[in-house]
Amino acid sequence: MKTMPQSPDLGFFQDRLPADSATARAMLYDGHVFHLEATASTRRLAAEMWAIVEAQLGESGPAREAQFRLDQPGFYSRIGHLRKRFYGTEPYHRAVFDLLQACGFQREAHRCDPMRLRVITDGGFRDPKAAPVYYPHRDTWYANPQAQITWSLALHDMGPEDSFEFYPEYFDRPVRNDSECFDYDDWVQDDWDRKIGWQNAERDRSSTYPQLRQEIEPQRVEAVKAKAGDLIIFAGAHLHRTRPHSVGRTRFSVDFRTVHREDHERGRGAPNVDNRSRGSTFADHMGPDEIGNWGRGRL
Amino acid sequence: MSGLASKESPGFVSQDPPAATGSPPAGHFLARYGAIARRLADRPALVLCGKVLLSHGELFDAARDLGFRLRREGATPEDVVALDMGRCPNFVIAMLGCWFAEAAFLPLDPNWPEQRRQTVLQDARPRLLLRTEGAPGELSSLAIRRASDPEPRNNTRHTPQVARAFSDDGLAYLIYTSGTTGRPKGVEVCHRGIVPMLEAQIEAFRMSAESRLLWLLSPAFDASVSDIGCSLLSGAALHIEPRARLTPGPGLPTWLATHGITHVDLPPALLPFLPTSRLPATLRTVVIGGEICAEEVIRAWSSRLRLVNVYGPTEATVCTGLTVCDASWNRALIGLPFPHNHYRVSREGGEPCSPGEMGELWIAGPQLARGYRNAPNLTERRFITHDGTRWYRTGDLVRELEGGNFEFLGRRDRQLKLRGRLIAPEEIESQLSKHPNVSRAAVIRSGQDADAVLIAFVVCKDGCDGDELTRFAEERLPHWMVPATFIQRESLPETASGKTDLTRLADMVHADRVEPAPRLDRNDEEKPDRCPAKLEATIDELWHHVLGKSGFAGSDDFFEMGGDSLAALRLSFAARSRGLALPASAIWTHPTMASQVAYLASASQRETSDHDYCEVTDLERDVRQILSTLPPPEPRFTGPNPAQNTRVLLTGATGFFGLPLLRRLLTHSSRHITVLVRGSDRDAARERICGLLGTDVAPAAARMQSRLTVIYGDLTRPKLGLSPMDWRTLGERIDTICHLGASLSGTAHYHALRETNVVGTAHAMELCRIGRPKHFFFGGSLIAVSGCRPSPETIDERTPLPKAGRIRGGYAASKWASERLVRLLDHPGRTTVVRLGLLTADPDTGVLTRSDNLAMFLKALHRLGCVPDPLPGLWTDVTPIGTAVRIATELLDRDCLEDCVHIVNRRPVSLADLAHAMRYQGVHLDSVSRNRFTQRLEDMAGRARDQHETQGFDLCLDLCQPDTRHPSAYRLFGSTGVRFSEAATCGALGHPGPLCPKVDRAYLANFLDSLGILRGNRLGTSTRHHETDAQRQRTREERHA
């Protein structure tokens, strides 16, 4: 396990991106995780998106408590609508590349998987059908490139209890898993909606999700604590998981993934220590020249 | 390049040469090329043997410097400078240098006989002569000589124009073609038409600065002006390679791939000998022209790449129009004229023909030549003014089709094309008639396409010797005009008007030939004499036997003398029957008689059969060298690989084994199959695969559309010729690789197969280093072990590759090297080497092929109608391909954990069993002495109808060889003295074995029947077999379903 330098303020998390994006990517591929405090633009973006969530779920009370007011189908129907909007419409595609550029990453050099809305309900972990949401995993087990970087944007303040956590010592240590069961071409063959993520228990119950197939005893667990507009940036190869919680409110956040095209072509990226998934999501990533057209007719 | 080329950027416009009398007009070649050379100064212009010799900037400067030198030596506008050199970089510099000096160049073919050369020089009267001294690659070795008898300064040429400096009307070159008067005629071509012609060609050929054009033609052939000019004016690289390295067989595609050649101008006669399946993906455009090519060949090629048929007489600057061939090609189209040219189809009296009516093609436009040198009458007859327009009467009979295209129908006169050369038979007849003993001669062409030859009928006063006539002709005519056969007649048939009746002569050719090629006498027990003098006589005799003429000189090139790939096989065969080891691969690399003598003489220093062996230690070194060129592996985990074998990449899917395997994987499993196919694009590749799968399977494949992915690439290119992104995506998608792609050749040398079989394996295996760990199934061959000397008596799956000794045959060596490479190249997944035995056609499953060794051998025996007595104790493996495919699929199904498995019939069949089975089924086979068998074999081999028959007869030669330890390179009898095991395969499949059927009398009867041997003493035709294939396959599949 590499020794990862820590930020004096944030511990495991680095709070400053190197000015040179190549260095930043190299650090990410090396396992560093960046937690960037909200800027005016990220705060504004988070606020805009949160307003849309509230418009959908907050008509008769706080949006974060809508899960208790709405029946499950109604709740997930609205969530589905939100997810499609953030994932499939032009303003949010554009926002991804603007954010990249603002962080010093050349937009033309990247392709991205757009914004996914994460909705972690209170007590959701108790539903066995929703178990995959909480599996410790690496994003790469889902046929994502080793060069993939995940950007998570907090839409509201979230504490360590309802966020997600990293297991740094397993970044470059293999764990037993069944990622070989995941074949991307099969995954999206019949339903591109699946790209958006887990939809609901009934629909995806028969699908196979890569799982950790061993007990792990991490010496170190690094949970995210973020304010609205904060950005968490990490390699998709990090072993991490969504924290199950019972804090009485739903947690909402968005994340998107980016891949530096040349790094991917040249096989640069985080080390692959245990990923056996097949296929590649890369071909379905969006380039900046595809904004407005991407996913049309499929989503 | 010192002395000629400078590194300064070209500056035609900015740095006027001090002695220049002006700048070329905008349409002049030098003006156009000056702009290119300035813009692309550092881009490669001339590439010799893969090395960049000159950039465009350097070439331009070198040519300009030479122009100064030529002026200093006295060259003035309109002077002719003879270029006494073959195809080499200096020719390009010299050609441009002449133009800088405002002179015209005259190419002299070094292979011309002295008499023709003198005739041309006397007619052309060049002022200077440029000659290459030293090696062809040394650019500083151009020597300028004064021609021995320069034309007086104030000459009185027939041409009225007085060219001004760098005029469009200035003479650009003088090229001599065959003349009906008995003398070659010099065509004077001006600059005016050159650039428009080249620009039209560049556009049609889709050439750019990224293109790489291989120049194959003789510089004395005006199409070379097109090759050179297109390359330079498009800023492309012109690749030049010694002829010996360009093997028109399977080796040429490999060479083209290695050098990334994108464009090549090929003689149409060559096309049938190049396997379209192996054309590299880099090759974009092939240009043909000059003669009619078989329609099916055109269709096959045009489905793979852009095939352009060019048309044009020398008298109209190389090419006046062209057509892009396509899969619907069914007639000899010559295309539309370039926009600046005009065609007119005229009746005898000059009236225009109606569309569809046959007439003579007239051409007008800026490309018309000035005329014929020193032949004003001929110029007047052929270049006419009609309705105020100057026309050239081509003598070609054409008709205009709907849509404006033109179809070539023949010649008005007797001129004919042979291997791209326009020949006037009258010139040959005129020369032959000068022989004191010949009173009359008539020359016709016999045969089609690549097999066409010239036949001379002669009426002699006191009887003639064919050899004497050949020698006489060779002293006066270029080699392509020397008749292959002389037929002596007391008189020649005449038409009612008293002219020679050429039609009846052609009929007589089919009836008999007076002088058949001499029989080769041979004593089996006699060791060949290997002293150079004897060898030279023997080679001369062998060439005579194969080419039908004699009296060759040491510098004669077998292929220039009319040899082709089939002739090379025959020569190899004939040599072997004389106890001389001259494999076809050696003929390509040693094309001249002297080099073949040297080759055989050096072979005598070693053991008789040493020539065809590779040292294992050399192969080991080569494998390690290939491995060292691979990029380092990406960091990957090496954990367990619970392979699914569900997404399979199959290479070699169009091959003998690959195609039925693909068929079975599609019909008997739910796997996703990606096949790597060569093709000009993805659609063409897919079309090709679906076409090969057959109409009965294609619907099934269509049903499983989502499971068949066709990508086009090239094993010989890094990353399989895929883009970096496609390469990575492929690596991440698949979990299994079945690598069967390989070139199969019984004659090719290791180096001809290395790129595909060894380097290609490395490229395919590199994919295992991308994405998840993969299972790499490698289609090896038992010949990699059994072909070694010494060879183990028993070969099982644990038998390692021999680490020392020698291995016979290029194919066996390439399989040794590729298996070795597979075992050395590490990757995170698992590797299984599948050593295949001798795969044979499978009548049970209907998988048949004409190129199966056993089938070729049995057909050859059937044609011979005899076997030697006593029969040698030879044994062959018979592994039916259907069985092999089933075993391979089951190995995939069961996720074979073995490192090595064999797919081979452990019960071989003896030659005696084969002969017995044939006789039992009523095939007539006499038992004859070995000498008689050998004679019969030689007779029949000389009449082989295609390459398969030749190979079949070559396999039969094993029956005459006293030394059965060294059977033929095709290795039909590789099981002799060896026992193969399939224990590991049986273990992996949980089957006690044997896995292959017993080859008994009933099996052989079925096999012979499937070849058509048992039906009416007639050889089966491929058409019938294809039908049987499809029917049987369908039945089989239905049964399995």
Coordinates of C-alpha atoms in Angstrom, one line a residue, chain B residues 628-869:
Chain B
S628 CA 12.0 -7.3 -27.3
T629 CA 10.2 -5.0 -29.7
L630 CA 6.9 -5.3 -27.9
P631 CA 5.9 -2.6 -25.5
P632 CA 6.2 -3.4 -21.8
P633 CA 3.1 -5.0 -20.3
E634 CA 0.7 -2.7 -18.6
P635 CA 0.6 -3.3 -14.8
R636 CA -2.1 -6.0 -14.5
F637 CA -3.1 -8.2 -11.7
T638 CA -2.3 -11.9 -12.1
G639 CA -5.0 -13.3 -9.9
P640 CA -7.2 -16.2 -10.8
N641 CA -9.1 -16.0 -14.0
P642 CA -12.5 -17.7 -13.8
A643 CA -12.8 -17.5 -17.6
Q644 CA -16.2 -17.4 -19.2
N645 CA -15.1 -18.0 -22.7
T646 CA -18.1 -16.1 -23.8
R647 CA -16.6 -13.3 -25.8
V648 CA -14.2 -14.7 -28.2
L649 CA -11.8 -13.1 -30.6
L650 CA -11.2 -15.4 -33.5
T651 CA -8.3 -14.8 -35.9
G652 CA -7.9 -16.7 -39.1
A653 CA -11.7 -17.0 -39.4
T654 CA -11.6 -17.2 -43.1
G655 CA -9.1 -20.1 -43.1
F656 CA -9.4 -23.8 -43.6
F657 CA -9.9 -24.4 -39.9
G658 CA -11.1 -21.0 -38.7
L659 CA -14.2 -20.9 -41.0
P660 CA -15.8 -24.1 -39.8
L661 CA -14.9 -23.3 -36.3
L662 CA -16.6 -19.9 -36.6
R663 CA -19.6 -21.7 -38.1
R664 CA -19.8 -24.1 -35.2
L665 CA -19.3 -21.4 -32.6
L666 CA -22.2 -19.5 -34.1
T667 CA -24.5 -22.4 -34.4
H668 CA -23.7 -24.5 -31.4
S669 CA -23.0 -21.9 -28.7
S670 CA -24.3 -18.6 -27.4
R671 CA -20.8 -17.0 -27.5
H672 CA -20.2 -13.6 -28.8
I673 CA -17.6 -13.9 -31.6
T674 CA -15.5 -11.1 -32.8
V675 CA -13.6 -12.0 -36.0
L676 CA -10.6 -10.1 -37.3
V677 CA -10.8 -10.0 -41.1
R678 CA -8.8 -8.1 -43.7
G679 CA -10.9 -5.8 -45.8
S680 CA -11.0 -2.3 -47.1
D681 CA -13.6 -1.3 -44.5
R682 CA -15.9 -2.8 -41.9
D683 CA -18.7 -3.4 -44.3
A684 CA -16.4 -5.2 -46.8
A685 CA -15.0 -7.3 -44.0
R686 CA -18.5 -8.3 -42.8
E687 CA -19.6 -9.0 -46.3
R688 CA -16.7 -11.2 -46.8
I689 CA -17.3 -13.2 -43.7
C690 CA -21.0 -13.6 -44.4
G691 CA -20.2 -14.6 -48.0
L692 CA -17.8 -17.3 -46.7
L693 CA -20.2 -18.6 -44.1
G694 CA -22.4 -19.4 -47.0
T695 CA -26.0 -18.7 -47.9
D696 CA -27.2 -21.6 -45.7
V697 CA -25.5 -20.3 -42.6
A698 CA -25.8 -16.6 -43.2
P699 CA -29.4 -16.5 -42.1
A700 CA -28.4 -18.2 -38.9
A701 CA -25.6 -15.7 -38.5
A702 CA -28.1 -12.9 -39.2
R703 CA -30.4 -14.3 -36.5
M704 CA -27.4 -14.0 -34.2
Q705 CA -26.4 -10.7 -35.6
S706 CA -25.6 -9.3 -32.1
R707 CA -23.2 -12.2 -31.5
L708 CA -21.0 -11.7 -34.5
T709 CA -18.8 -8.7 -34.7
V710 CA -16.5 -8.3 -37.7
I711 CA -13.6 -5.9 -37.4
Y712 CA -11.1 -5.3 -40.1
G713 CA -7.5 -5.3 -39.3
D714 CA -4.2 -6.9 -40.0
L715 CA -2.3 -9.4 -37.9
T716 CA 1.0 -8.1 -39.2
R717 CA 0.4 -4.5 -38.1
P718 CA 1.0 -3.4 -34.5
K719 CA -2.2 -3.4 -32.6
L720 CA -3.6 -5.5 -35.4
G721 CA -3.9 -2.4 -37.5
L722 CA -6.6 -1.0 -35.2
S723 CA -6.8 2.5 -33.9
P724 CA -5.6 2.8 -30.3
M725 CA -9.1 3.2 -29.1
D726 CA -10.5 0.2 -31.0
W727 CA -7.5 -1.8 -29.8
R728 CA -8.3 -1.0 -26.2
T729 CA -12.0 -1.5 -26.6
L730 CA -11.4 -4.9 -28.1
G731 CA -9.0 -5.9 -25.4
E732 CA -11.5 -4.9 -22.8
R733 CA -14.4 -6.6 -24.5
I734 CA -13.2 -10.1 -25.1
D735 CA -12.2 -12.8 -22.6
T736 CA -10.8 -15.4 -24.9
I737 CA -8.7 -15.3 -28.0
C738 CA -8.6 -18.2 -30.5
H739 CA -5.6 -17.3 -32.6
L740 CA -5.7 -19.3 -35.8
G741 CA -4.5 -16.6 -38.2
A742 CA -1.5 -17.8 -40.2
S743 CA -0.1 -18.1 -43.7
L744 CA 0.0 -21.7 -44.8
S745 CA 2.6 -22.4 -47.4
G746 CA 4.6 -25.5 -48.3
T747 CA 7.2 -23.5 -50.2
A748 CA 7.7 -20.2 -48.6
H749 CA 10.8 -19.5 -46.6
Y750 CA 10.6 -18.7 -42.9
H751 CA 11.1 -15.0 -43.6
A752 CA 8.2 -14.8 -45.9
L753 CA 5.9 -16.3 -43.2
R754 CA 7.5 -14.6 -40.2
E755 CA 5.4 -11.4 -40.3
T756 CA 2.0 -13.2 -40.3
N757 CA 2.8 -16.3 -38.4
V758 CA 5.2 -15.1 -35.7
V759 CA 4.9 -11.4 -35.4
G760 CA 1.2 -11.7 -36.0
T761 CA 1.0 -14.1 -33.1
A762 CA 2.8 -11.6 -30.9
H763 CA 0.4 -8.8 -31.9
A764 CA -2.7 -11.0 -31.2
M765 CA -1.2 -12.1 -27.9
E766 CA -0.5 -8.5 -26.8
L767 CA -4.2 -8.1 -26.6
C768 CA -4.1 -10.4 -23.5
R769 CA -2.3 -7.7 -21.7
I770 CA -5.3 -5.4 -22.0
G771 CA -8.3 -5.5 -19.8
R772 CA -9.3 -8.6 -17.8
P773 CA -7.1 -11.7 -18.0
K774 CA -7.9 -13.8 -21.0
H775 CA -7.6 -17.3 -22.2
F776 CA -5.3 -17.5 -25.2
F777 CA -5.9 -20.5 -27.4
F778 CA -3.1 -20.8 -29.9
G779 CA -3.5 -22.8 -33.0
G780 CA -0.2 -24.4 -33.3
S781 CA 1.0 -27.4 -35.3
L782 CA 2.6 -30.7 -34.5
I783 CA 5.0 -29.9 -37.3
A784 CA 6.7 -27.5 -34.9
V785 CA 8.0 -30.7 -33.1
S786 CA 7.8 -33.4 -35.7
G787 CA 9.5 -31.1 -38.3
C788 CA 12.6 -30.9 -36.2
R789 CA 15.7 -33.0 -36.8
P790 CA 16.3 -35.0 -34.8
S791 CA 12.6 -35.6 -34.2
P792 CA 11.3 -37.5 -31.1
E793 CA 9.7 -40.9 -31.9
T794 CA 6.7 -40.2 -29.7
I795 CA 5.2 -36.7 -29.4
D796 CA 2.8 -36.1 -26.6
E797 CA 1.5 -32.9 -25.1
R798 CA 4.3 -32.8 -22.6
T799 CA 6.9 -33.0 -25.4
P800 CA 8.6 -29.7 -25.3
L801 CA 9.7 -27.8 -28.4
P802 CA 13.1 -28.9 -29.4
K803 CA 15.7 -26.4 -28.2
A804 CA 18.4 -27.5 -30.6
G805 CA 18.7 -29.0 -34.0
R806 CA 17.1 -27.9 -37.2
I807 CA 13.6 -27.7 -38.5
R808 CA 12.6 -28.3 -42.1
G809 CA 10.5 -25.9 -44.1
G810 CA 9.6 -22.3 -43.6
Y811 CA 6.1 -23.1 -42.4
A812 CA 7.3 -25.6 -39.8
A813 CA 9.9 -23.1 -38.6
S814 CA 7.3 -20.4 -38.3
K815 CA 5.1 -22.7 -36.2
W816 CA 8.0 -23.5 -34.0
A817 CA 8.8 -19.8 -33.5
S818 CA 5.2 -18.9 -32.9
E819 CA 4.7 -21.6 -30.3
R820 CA 7.9 -20.6 -28.7
L821 CA 6.8 -17.0 -28.6
V822 CA 3.4 -17.9 -27.1
R823 CA 5.2 -19.8 -24.4
L824 CA 7.5 -17.0 -23.6
L825 CA 5.1 -14.0 -23.7
D826 CA 3.6 -13.6 -20.3
H827 CA 0.2 -12.2 -19.6
P828 CA -2.2 -12.4 -16.7
G829 CA -4.4 -15.0 -18.2
R830 CA -3.9 -18.6 -19.3
T831 CA -2.5 -20.0 -22.5
T832 CA -3.3 -23.2 -24.2
V833 CA -1.3 -24.3 -27.2
V834 CA -3.5 -26.5 -29.5
R835 CA -1.2 -28.4 -31.7
L836 CA -3.0 -29.5 -34.8
G837 CA -2.2 -32.5 -36.8
L838 CA -2.6 -32.7 -40.6
L839 CA -6.1 -31.4 -41.1
T840 CA -7.9 -33.1 -43.9
A841 CA -11.2 -32.6 -45.7
D842 CA -14.0 -34.2 -43.8
P843 CA -16.6 -35.9 -45.9
D844 CA -18.7 -36.7 -42.8
T845 CA -19.3 -33.0 -42.1
G846 CA -19.1 -31.8 -45.6
V847 CA -16.1 -29.6 -44.9
L848 CA -14.0 -29.9 -48.1
T849 CA -11.3 -27.9 -49.6
R850 CA -9.2 -28.1 -52.7
S851 CA -6.1 -27.2 -50.9
D852 CA -6.1 -30.1 -48.5
N853 CA -2.9 -32.0 -48.8
L854 CA -4.4 -35.4 -48.8
A855 CA -7.0 -34.4 -51.3
M856 CA -4.4 -32.9 -53.6
F857 CA -2.2 -35.9 -53.2
L858 CA -5.0 -38.4 -54.0
K859 CA -6.1 -36.4 -57.0
A860 CA -2.6 -36.3 -58.3
L861 CA -2.2 -40.0 -57.9
H862 CA -5.5 -40.4 -59.7
R863 CA -4.2 -38.3 -62.6
L864 CA -0.9 -40.2 -62.7
G865 CA -2.7 -43.6 -62.7
C866 CA 0.3 -45.3 -61.2
V867 CA 2.4 -45.8 -58.1
P868 CA 6.0 -46.8 -57.7
D869 CA 6.7 -50.4 -56.9

